Amino acid sequence: MKKKADIEKRAAALYDDRLPYHNFDHVMRVLAAGKELMEKCRRGNIPFDEEAVHYAILLHDAGFHEDHVALGFDSKEAYSADLARDLLNELAVPKSVIDKVVSAILCTHVDGYCRTVEDKIVRQADISGMGSDYEQFREDAVNLKQELELLSGKQISWEEWKTQAKERINLYLREDTGLVSKDYDAHGAPVFHNRVRENLKAMMSDETLSR
């Protein structure tokens, strides 16, 4: 238990609360979603490594506020995975668990490919807000836009933001993270993807999202 508490405390220090979206509150939300997904797997008798999932979610956006390119990394996810590996090694987490954590964090990249159940749980938990009710989806969109402007130092119009967000979210939907049969509708389409597309449709027609 002490090791788990140490990792949570150390993980929290790797986030910047000044970011409107990718802060430790986001991690707490993803943890809650991850717990629901893990329970779904238990009910479906699908084996997974709970420790790896927990650590991966805690650290999946670690260092997001930093300039990953200047630090020599191709993506935010690659930098977060590197921070996770260093921290977990320092705290003597077994290599077999660390490897699963790194894989799951890398799978949160927009082009990530899920090879394991742990990968699917972490990726699905990370983007769970996309398939929530529209009010939450809208709140996330506002925060993400503000964060982009904060990190880039440039303002972006809502119309441009909507177009970019739609394109990026559709890229996430290329990967199927379904875990059990109930994750698919009668036509075999992922239920989560259907909810996300409904939110996208609502966002594109939301006239309150404008400058």
PDB file of N, CA, C and O in Angstrom, residues 20-88:
ATOM      1  N   PRO A  20      -5.859  23.748 -18.230  1.00  0.00           N
ATOM      2  CA  PRO A  20      -7.305  23.617 -18.067  1.00  0.00           C
ATOM      3  C   PRO A  20      -7.815  22.183 -18.195  1.00  0.00           C
ATOM      4  O   PRO A  20      -8.865  21.851 -17.636  1.00  0.00           O
ATOM      5  N   TYR A  21      -7.097  21.316 -18.917  1.00  0.00           N
ATOM      6  CA  TYR A  21      -7.610  19.958 -19.156  1.00  0.00           C
ATOM      7  C   TYR A  21      -6.654  18.867 -18.661  1.00  0.00           C
ATOM      8  O   TYR A  21      -7.027  18.037 -17.836  1.00  0.00           O
ATOM      9  N   HIS A  22      -5.423  18.861 -19.155  1.00  0.00           N
ATOM     10  CA  HIS A  22      -4.493  17.773 -18.822  1.00  0.00           C
ATOM     11  C   HIS A  22      -3.814  18.013 -17.474  1.00  0.00           C
ATOM     12  O   HIS A  22      -2.598  18.129 -17.379  1.00  0.00           O
ATOM     13  N   ASN A  23      -4.630  18.054 -16.432  1.00  0.00           N
ATOM     14  CA  ASN A  23      -4.153  18.238 -15.068  1.00  0.00           C
ATOM     15  C   ASN A  23      -4.477  16.979 -14.261  1.00  0.00           C
ATOM     16  O   ASN A  23      -4.974  15.987 -14.814  1.00  0.00           O
ATOM     17  N   PHE A  24      -4.205  16.985 -12.965  1.00  0.00           N
ATOM     18  CA  PHE A  24      -4.412  15.761 -12.188  1.00  0.00           C
ATOM     19  C   PHE A  24      -5.893  15.475 -11.950  1.00  0.00           C
ATOM     20  O   PHE A  24      -6.261  14.326 -11.665  1.00  0.00           O
ATOM     21  N   ASP A  25      -6.760  16.483 -12.071  1.00  0.00           N
ATOM     22  CA  ASP A  25      -8.208  16.222 -12.005  1.00  0.00           C
ATOM     23  C   ASP A  25      -8.621  15.317 -13.165  1.00  0.00           C
ATOM     24  O   ASP A  25      -9.472  14.434 -12.998  1.00  0.00           O
ATOM     25  N   HIS A  26      -8.043  15.552 -14.328  1.00  0.00           N
ATOM     26  CA  HIS A  26      -8.306  14.683 -15.481  1.00  0.00           C
ATOM     27  C   HIS A  26      -7.891  13.251 -15.158  1.00  0.00           C
ATOM     28  O   HIS A  26      -8.617  12.298 -15.463  1.00  0.00           O
ATOM     29  N   VAL A  27      -6.751  13.092 -14.521  1.00  0.00           N
ATOM     30  CA  VAL A  27      -6.279  11.755 -14.147  1.00  0.00           C
ATOM     31  C   VAL A  27      -7.279  11.074 -13.218  1.00  0.00           C
ATOM     32  O   VAL A  27      -7.580   9.879 -13.373  1.00  0.00           O
ATOM     33  N   MET A  28      -7.832  11.808 -12.268  1.00  0.00           N
ATOM     34  CA  MET A  28      -8.809  11.234 -11.349  1.00  0.00           C
ATOM     35  C   MET A  28     -10.066  10.774 -12.086  1.00  0.00           C
ATOM     36  O   MET A  28     -10.637   9.720 -11.775  1.00  0.00           O
ATOM     37  N   ARG A  29     -10.476  11.546 -13.071  1.00  0.00           N
ATOM     38  CA  ARG A  29     -11.633  11.150 -13.877  1.00  0.00           C
ATOM     39  C   ARG A  29     -11.328   9.897 -14.680  1.00  0.00           C
ATOM     40  O   ARG A  29     -12.171   8.986 -14.800  1.00  0.00           O
ATOM     41  N   VAL A  30     -10.133   9.841 -15.226  1.00  0.00           N
ATOM     42  CA  VAL A  30      -9.747   8.665 -16.019  1.00  0.00           C
ATOM     43  C   VAL A  30      -9.631   7.438 -15.117  1.00  0.00           C
ATOM     44  O   VAL A  30     -10.008   6.326 -15.509  1.00  0.00           O
ATOM     45  N   LEU A  31      -9.138   7.623 -13.905  1.00  0.00           N
ATOM     46  CA  LEU A  31      -9.073   6.517 -12.954  1.00  0.00           C
ATOM     47  C   LEU A  31     -10.470   5.962 -12.667  1.00  0.00           C
ATOM     48  O   LEU A  31     -10.665   4.745 -12.596  1.00  0.00           O
ATOM     49  N   ALA A  32     -11.439   6.859 -12.488  1.00  0.00           N
ATOM     50  CA  ALA A  32     -12.814   6.421 -12.226  1.00  0.00           C
ATOM     51  C   ALA A  32     -13.360   5.626 -13.403  1.00  0.00           C
ATOM     52  O   ALA A  32     -13.993   4.577 -13.226  1.00  0.00           O
ATOM     53  N   ALA A  33     -13.100   6.115 -14.612  1.00  0.00           N
ATOM     54  CA  ALA A  33     -13.545   5.396 -15.808  1.00  0.00           C
ATOM     55  C   ALA A  33     -12.825   4.059 -15.919  1.00  0.00           C
ATOM     56  O   ALA A  33     -13.428   3.042 -16.295  1.00  0.00           O
ATOM     57  N   GLY A  34     -11.538   4.054 -15.586  1.00  0.00           N
ATOM     58  CA  GLY A  34     -10.768   2.815 -15.642  1.00  0.00           C
ATOM     59  C   GLY A  34     -11.295   1.773 -14.678  1.00  0.00           C
ATOM     60  O   GLY A  34     -11.332   0.570 -15.009  1.00  0.00           O
ATOM     61  N   LYS A  35     -11.720   2.191 -13.493  1.00  0.00           N
ATOM     62  CA  LYS A  35     -12.270   1.248 -12.518  1.00  0.00           C
ATOM     63  C   LYS A  35     -13.546   0.589 -13.059  1.00  0.00           C
ATOM     64  O   LYS A  35     -13.768  -0.614 -12.863  1.00  0.00           O
ATOM     65  N   GLU A  36     -14.375   1.368 -13.745  1.00  0.00           N
ATOM     66  CA  GLU A  36     -15.592   0.811 -14.330  1.00  0.00           C
ATOM     67  C   GLU A  36     -15.254  -0.201 -15.421  1.00  0.00           C
ATOM     68  O   GLU A  36     -15.888  -1.261 -15.520  1.00  0.00           O
ATOM     69  N   LEU A  37     -14.246   0.115 -16.230  1.00  0.00           N
ATOM     70  CA  LEU A  37     -13.845  -0.797 -17.293  1.00  0.00           C
ATOM     71  C   LEU A  37     -13.227  -2.075 -16.728  1.00  0.00           C
ATOM     72  O   LEU A  37     -13.465  -3.173 -17.254  1.00  0.00           O
ATOM     73  N   MET A  38     -12.444  -1.931 -15.669  1.00  0.00           N
ATOM     74  CA  MET A  38     -11.860  -3.123 -15.046  1.00  0.00           C
ATOM     75  C   MET A  38     -12.943  -4.010 -14.440  1.00  0.00           C
ATOM     76  O   MET A  38     -12.862  -5.241 -14.520  1.00  0.00           O
ATOM     77  N   GLU A  39     -13.968  -3.399 -13.844  1.00  0.00           N
ATOM     78  CA  GLU A  39     -15.069  -4.177 -13.300  1.00  0.00           C
ATOM     79  C   GLU A  39     -15.818  -4.905 -14.419  1.00  0.00           C
ATOM     80  O   GLU A  39     -16.249  -6.057 -14.248  1.00  0.00           O
ATOM     81  N   LYS A  40     -15.952  -4.259 -15.555  1.00  0.00           N
ATOM     82  CA  LYS A  40     -16.582  -4.893 -16.714  1.00  0.00           C
ATOM     83  C   LYS A  40     -15.785  -6.129 -17.130  1.00  0.00           C
ATOM     84  O   LYS A  40     -16.364  -7.181 -17.445  1.00  0.00           O
ATOM     85  N   CYS A  41     -14.470  -6.001 -17.112  1.00  0.00           N
ATOM     86  CA  CYS A  41     -13.621  -7.136 -17.476  1.00  0.00           C
ATOM     87  C   CYS A  41     -13.760  -8.268 -16.467  1.00  0.00           C
ATOM     88  O   CYS A  41     -13.796  -9.451 -16.836  1.00  0.00           O
ATOM     89  N   ARG A  42     -13.853  -7.927 -15.188  1.00  0.00           N
ATOM     90  CA  ARG A  42     -14.017  -8.961 -14.163  1.00  0.00           C
ATOM     91  C   ARG A  42     -15.324  -9.720 -14.378  1.00  0.00           C
ATOM     92  O   ARG A  42     -15.360 -10.960 -14.287  1.00  0.00           O
ATOM     93  N   ARG A  43     -16.394  -8.973 -14.663  1.00  0.00           N
ATOM     94  CA  ARG A  43     -17.689  -9.630 -14.880  1.00  0.00           C
ATOM     95  C   ARG A  43     -17.646 -10.514 -16.120  1.00  0.00           C
ATOM     96  O   ARG A  43     -18.348 -11.535 -16.183  1.00  0.00           O
ATOM     97  N   GLY A  44     -16.831 -10.121 -17.096  1.00  0.00           N
ATOM     98  CA  GLY A  44     -16.721 -10.908 -18.316  1.00  0.00           C
ATOM     99  C   GLY A  44     -15.609 -11.942 -18.275  1.00  0.00           C
ATOM    100  O   GLY A  44     -15.308 -12.573 -19.287  1.00  0.00           O
ATOM    101  N   ASN A  45     -15.002 -12.116 -17.087  1.00  0.00           N
ATOM    102  CA  ASN A  45     -13.905 -13.080 -16.910  1.00  0.00           C
ATOM    103  C   ASN A  45     -12.758 -12.831 -17.882  1.00  0.00           C
ATOM    104  O   ASN A  45     -12.152 -13.763 -18.420  1.00  0.00           O
ATOM    105  N   ILE A  46     -12.465 -11.542 -18.091  1.00  0.00           N
ATOM    106  CA  ILE A  46     -11.355 -11.143 -18.955  1.00  0.00           C
ATOM    107  C   ILE A  46     -10.171 -10.777 -18.067  1.00  0.00           C
ATOM    108  O   ILE A  46     -10.246  -9.828 -17.292  1.00  0.00           O
ATOM    109  N   PRO A  47      -9.066 -11.513 -18.142  1.00  0.00           N
ATOM    110  CA  PRO A  47      -7.925 -11.233 -17.268  1.00  0.00           C
ATOM    111  C   PRO A  47      -7.180  -9.967 -17.676  1.00  0.00           C
ATOM    112  O   PRO A  47      -7.097  -9.621 -18.848  1.00  0.00           O
ATOM    113  N   PHE A  48      -6.636  -9.270 -16.678  1.00  0.00           N
ATOM    114  CA  PHE A  48      -5.850  -8.064 -16.932  1.00  0.00           C
ATOM    115  C   PHE A  48      -4.990  -7.800 -15.703  1.00  0.00           C
ATOM    116  O   PHE A  48      -5.226  -8.356 -14.622  1.00  0.00           O
ATOM    117  N   ASP A  49      -4.001  -6.929 -15.862  1.00  0.00           N
ATOM    118  CA  ASP A  49      -3.100  -6.571 -14.777  1.00  0.00           C
ATOM    119  C   ASP A  49      -3.570  -5.252 -14.173  1.00  0.00           C
ATOM    120  O   ASP A  49      -3.329  -4.178 -14.738  1.00  0.00           O
ATOM    121  N   GLU A  50      -4.243  -5.327 -13.039  1.00  0.00           N
ATOM    122  CA  GLU A  50      -4.820  -4.126 -12.419  1.00  0.00           C
ATOM    123  C   GLU A  50      -3.747  -3.130 -12.018  1.00  0.00           C
ATOM    124  O   GLU A  50      -3.922  -1.915 -12.158  1.00  0.00           O
ATOM    125  N   GLU A  51      -2.614  -3.618 -11.517  1.00  0.00           N
ATOM    126  CA  GLU A  51      -1.532  -2.739 -11.097  1.00  0.00           C
ATOM    127  C   GLU A  51      -1.016  -1.923 -12.275  1.00  0.00           C
ATOM    128  O   GLU A  51      -0.817  -0.707 -12.176  1.00  0.00           O
ATOM    129  N   ALA A  52      -0.822  -2.590 -13.416  1.00  0.00           N
ATOM    130  CA  ALA A  52      -0.314  -1.904 -14.606  1.00  0.00           C
ATOM    131  C   ALA A  52      -1.304  -0.854 -15.096  1.00  0.00           C
ATOM    132  O   ALA A  52      -0.915   0.260 -15.484  1.00  0.00           O
ATOM    133  N   VAL A  53      -2.586  -1.191 -15.087  1.00  0.00           N
ATOM    134  CA  VAL A  53      -3.608  -0.238 -15.523  1.00  0.00           C
ATOM    135  C   VAL A  53      -3.610   0.986 -14.614  1.00  0.00           C
ATOM    136  O   VAL A  53      -3.648   2.132 -15.085  1.00  0.00           O
ATOM    137  N   HIS A  54      -3.551   0.751 -13.311  1.00  0.00           N
ATOM    138  CA  HIS A  54      -3.572   1.855 -12.347  1.00  0.00           C
ATOM    139  C   HIS A  54      -2.392   2.798 -12.553  1.00  0.00           C
ATOM    140  O   HIS A  54      -2.560   4.024 -12.637  1.00  0.00           O
ATOM    141  N   TYR A  55      -1.201   2.240 -12.677  1.00  0.00           N
ATOM    142  CA  TYR A  55      -0.017   3.075 -12.850  1.00  0.00           C
ATOM    143  C   TYR A  55      -0.032   3.792 -14.194  1.00  0.00           C
ATOM    144  O   TYR A  55       0.381   4.960 -14.287  1.00  0.00           O
ATOM    145  N   ALA A  56      -0.487   3.116 -15.223  1.00  0.00           N
ATOM    146  CA  ALA A  56      -0.529   3.735 -16.553  1.00  0.00           C
ATOM    147  C   ALA A  56      -1.475   4.928 -16.577  1.00  0.00           C
ATOM    148  O   ALA A  56      -1.155   5.978 -17.156  1.00  0.00           O
ATOM    149  N   ILE A  57      -2.623   4.788 -15.949  1.00  0.00           N
ATOM    150  CA  ILE A  57      -3.568   5.909 -15.902  1.00  0.00           C
ATOM    151  C   ILE A  57      -2.989   7.062 -15.089  1.00  0.00           C
ATOM    152  O   ILE A  57      -3.084   8.232 -15.491  1.00  0.00           O
ATOM    153  N   LEU A  58      -2.373   6.755 -13.960  1.00  0.00           N
ATOM    154  CA  LEU A  58      -1.779   7.800 -13.130  1.00  0.00           C
ATOM    155  C   LEU A  58      -0.759   8.628 -13.898  1.00  0.00           C
ATOM    156  O   LEU A  58      -0.640   9.836 -13.703  1.00  0.00           O
ATOM    157  N   LEU A  59      -0.021   7.982 -14.804  1.00  0.00           N
ATOM    158  CA  LEU A  59       1.123   8.628 -15.441  1.00  0.00           C
ATOM    159  C   LEU A  59       0.936   8.903 -16.930  1.00  0.00           C
ATOM    160  O   LEU A  59       1.855   9.386 -17.587  1.00  0.00           O
ATOM    161  N   HIS A  60      -0.262   8.659 -17.461  1.00  0.00           N
ATOM    162  CA  HIS A  60      -0.415   8.691 -18.921  1.00  0.00           C
ATOM    163  C   HIS A  60      -0.236  10.086 -19.533  1.00  0.00           C
ATOM    164  O   HIS A  60       0.079  10.206 -20.719  1.00  0.00           O
ATOM    165  N   ASP A  61      -0.421  11.139 -18.751  1.00  0.00           N
ATOM    166  CA  ASP A  61      -0.191  12.512 -19.250  1.00  0.00           C
ATOM    167  C   ASP A  61       0.870  13.242 -18.432  1.00  0.00           C
ATOM    168  O   ASP A  61       0.924  14.480 -18.436  1.00  0.00           O
ATOM    169  N   ALA A  62       1.717  12.490 -17.758  1.00  0.00           N
ATOM    170  CA  ALA A  62       2.770  13.103 -16.950  1.00  0.00           C
ATOM    171  C   ALA A  62       3.652  14.006 -17.813  1.00  0.00           C
ATOM    172  O   ALA A  62       4.020  13.641 -18.928  1.00  0.00           O
ATOM    173  N   GLY A  63       3.945  15.194 -17.296  1.00  0.00           N
ATOM    174  CA  GLY A  63       4.808  16.123 -18.033  1.00  0.00           C
ATOM    175  C   GLY A  63       4.148  16.760 -19.242  1.00  0.00           C
ATOM    176  O   GLY A  63       4.845  17.335 -20.086  1.00  0.00           O
ATOM    177  N   PHE A  64       2.829  16.713 -19.316  1.00  0.00           N
ATOM    178  CA  PHE A  64       2.139  17.232 -20.505  1.00  0.00           C
ATOM    179  C   PHE A  64       2.443  18.707 -20.743  1.00  0.00           C
ATOM    180  O   PHE A  64       2.472  19.166 -21.886  1.00  0.00           O
ATOM    181  N   HIS A  65       2.665  19.443 -19.670  1.00  0.00           N
ATOM    182  CA  HIS A  65       2.901  20.885 -19.774  1.00  0.00           C
ATOM    183  C   HIS A  65       4.280  21.214 -20.314  1.00  0.00           C
ATOM    184  O   HIS A  65       4.543  22.368 -20.675  1.00  0.00           O
ATOM    185  N   GLU A  66       5.161  20.237 -20.392  1.00  0.00           N
ATOM    186  CA  GLU A  66       6.521  20.490 -20.844  1.00  0.00           C
ATOM    187  C   GLU A  66       6.642  20.366 -22.365  1.00  0.00           C
ATOM    188  O   GLU A  66       5.807  19.735 -23.025  1.00  0.00           O
ATOM    189  N   ASP A  67       7.698  20.944 -22.920  1.00  0.00           N
ATOM    190  CA  ASP A  67       7.956  20.901 -24.360  1.00  0.00           C
ATOM    191  C   ASP A  67       8.653  19.586 -24.691  1.00  0.00           C
ATOM    192  O   ASP A  67       9.872  19.465 -24.584  1.00  0.00           O
ATOM    193  N   HIS A  68       7.874  18.582 -25.079  1.00  0.00           N
ATOM    194  CA  HIS A  68       8.435  17.249 -25.322  1.00  0.00           C
ATOM    195  C   HIS A  68       9.424  17.242 -26.483  1.00  0.00           C
ATOM    196  O   HIS A  68      10.402  16.490 -26.478  1.00  0.00           O
ATOM    197  N   VAL A  69       9.195  18.090 -27.481  1.00  0.00           N
ATOM    198  CA  VAL A  69      10.096  18.141 -28.637  1.00  0.00           C
ATOM    199  C   VAL A  69      11.471  18.650 -28.215  1.00  0.00           C
ATOM    200  O   VAL A  69      12.505  18.074 -28.578  1.00  0.00           O
ATOM    201  N   ALA A  70      11.480  19.711 -27.424  1.00  0.00           N
ATOM    202  CA  ALA A  70      12.751  20.263 -26.940  1.00  0.00           C
ATOM    203  C   ALA A  70      13.500  19.256 -26.081  1.00  0.00           C
ATOM    204  O   ALA A  70      14.736  19.284 -26.003  1.00  0.00           O
ATOM    205  N   LEU A  71      12.754  18.331 -25.467  1.00  0.00           N
ATOM    206  CA  LEU A  71      13.359  17.312 -24.616  1.00  0.00           C
ATOM    207  C   LEU A  71      13.771  16.069 -25.399  1.00  0.00           C
ATOM    208  O   LEU A  71      14.293  15.118 -24.821  1.00  0.00           O
ATOM    209  N   GLY A  72      13.487  16.081 -26.711  1.00  0.00           N
ATOM    210  CA  GLY A  72      13.937  14.988 -27.559  1.00  0.00           C
ATOM    211  C   GLY A  72      12.941  13.865 -27.781  1.00  0.00           C
ATOM    212  O   GLY A  72      13.330  12.758 -28.168  1.00  0.00           O
ATOM    213  N   PHE A  73      11.641  14.141 -27.589  1.00  0.00           N
ATOM    214  CA  PHE A  73      10.621  13.114 -27.749  1.00  0.00           C
ATOM    215  C   PHE A  73       9.684  13.450 -28.906  1.00  0.00           C
ATOM    216  O   PHE A  73       9.375  14.616 -29.144  1.00  0.00           O
ATOM    217  N   ASP A  74       9.218  12.426 -29.587  1.00  0.00           N
ATOM    218  CA  ASP A  74       8.347  12.614 -30.749  1.00  0.00           C
ATOM    219  C   ASP A  74       6.925  12.987 -30.374  1.00  0.00           C
ATOM    220  O   ASP A  74       6.188  13.541 -31.197  1.00  0.00           O
ATOM    221  N   SER A  75       6.505  12.651 -29.171  1.00  0.00           N
ATOM    222  CA  SER A  75       5.119  12.899 -28.774  1.00  0.00           C
ATOM    223  C   SER A  75       5.019  13.104 -27.269  1.00  0.00           C
ATOM    224  O   SER A  75       5.932  12.741 -26.505  1.00  0.00           O
ATOM    225  N   LYS A  76       3.891  13.661 -26.837  1.00  0.00           N
ATOM    226  CA  LYS A  76       3.614  13.806 -25.410  1.00  0.00           C
ATOM    227  C   LYS A  76       3.595  12.433 -24.746  1.00  0.00           C
ATOM    228  O   LYS A  76       4.085  12.248 -23.623  1.00  0.00           O
ATOM    229  N   GLU A  77       3.003  11.467 -25.449  1.00  0.00           N
ATOM    230  CA  GLU A  77       2.865  10.131 -24.890  1.00  0.00           C
ATOM    231  C   GLU A  77       4.220   9.452 -24.683  1.00  0.00           C
ATOM    232  O   GLU A  77       4.436   8.766 -23.687  1.00  0.00           O
ATOM    233  N   ALA A  78       5.132   9.662 -25.641  1.00  0.00           N
ATOM    234  CA  ALA A  78       6.470   9.075 -25.514  1.00  0.00           C
ATOM    235  C   ALA A  78       7.198   9.657 -24.309  1.00  0.00           C
ATOM    236  O   ALA A  78       7.892   8.937 -23.575  1.00  0.00           O
ATOM    237  N   TYR A  79       7.023  10.961 -24.082  1.00  0.00           N
ATOM    238  CA  TYR A  79       7.656  11.605 -22.928  1.00  0.00           C
ATOM    239  C   TYR A  79       7.037  11.098 -21.630  1.00  0.00           C
ATOM    240  O   TYR A  79       7.752  10.774 -20.667  1.00  0.00           O
ATOM    241  N   SER A  80       5.711  10.999 -21.596  1.00  0.00           N
ATOM    242  CA  SER A  80       5.039  10.491 -20.401  1.00  0.00           C
ATOM    243  C   SER A  80       5.477   9.066 -20.098  1.00  0.00           C
ATOM    244  O   SER A  80       5.700   8.703 -18.931  1.00  0.00           O
ATOM    245  N   ALA A  81       5.596   8.245 -21.130  1.00  0.00           N
ATOM    246  CA  ALA A  81       6.027   6.854 -20.945  1.00  0.00           C
ATOM    247  C   ALA A  81       7.434   6.797 -20.380  1.00  0.00           C
ATOM    248  O   ALA A  81       7.749   5.942 -19.532  1.00  0.00           O
ATOM    249  N   ASP A  82       8.295   7.697 -20.829  1.00  0.00           N
ATOM    250  CA  ASP A  82       9.671   7.729 -20.334  1.00  0.00           C
ATOM    251  C   ASP A  82       9.703   8.147 -18.863  1.00  0.00           C
ATOM    252  O   ASP A  82      10.437   7.558 -18.057  1.00  0.00           O
ATOM    253  N   LEU A  83       8.900   9.154 -18.507  1.00  0.00           N
ATOM    254  CA  LEU A  83       8.811   9.570 -17.111  1.00  0.00           C
ATOM    255  C   LEU A  83       8.281   8.428 -16.241  1.00  0.00           C
ATOM    256  O   LEU A  83       8.758   8.206 -15.116  1.00  0.00           O
ATOM    257  N   ALA A  84       7.298   7.712 -16.765  1.00  0.00           N
ATOM    258  CA  ALA A  84       6.716   6.591 -16.029  1.00  0.00           C
ATOM    259  C   ALA A  84       7.755   5.501 -15.792  1.00  0.00           C
ATOM    260  O   ALA A  84       7.878   4.971 -14.680  1.00  0.00           O
ATOM    261  N   ARG A  85       8.509   5.160 -16.832  1.00  0.00           N
ATOM    262  CA  ARG A  85       9.528   4.119 -16.692  1.00  0.00           C
ATOM    263  C   ARG A  85      10.558   4.508 -15.624  1.00  0.00           C
ATOM    264  O   ARG A  85      10.928   3.694 -14.769  1.00  0.00           O
ATOM    265  N   ASP A  86      11.005   5.757 -15.656  1.00  0.00           N
ATOM    266  CA  ASP A  86      12.002   6.211 -14.688  1.00  0.00           C
ATOM    267  C   ASP A  86      11.463   6.143 -13.262  1.00  0.00           C
ATOM    268  O   ASP A  86      12.142   5.669 -12.341  1.00  0.00           O
ATOM    269  N   LEU A  87      10.242   6.641 -13.077  1.00  0.00           N
ATOM    270  CA  LEU A  87       9.662   6.676 -11.736  1.00  0.00           C
ATOM    271  C   LEU A  87       9.420   5.264 -11.200  1.00  0.00           C
ATOM    272  O   LEU A  87       9.758   4.954 -10.049  1.00  0.00           O
ATOM    273  N   LEU A  88       8.846   4.400 -12.028  1.00  0.00           N
ATOM    274  CA  LEU A  88       8.518   3.051 -11.566  1.00  0.00           C
ATOM    275  C   LEU A  88       9.779   2.223 -11.320  1.00  0.00           C
ATOM    276  O   LEU A  88       9.811   1.399 -10.401  1.00  0.00           O
TER     277      LEU A  88
END
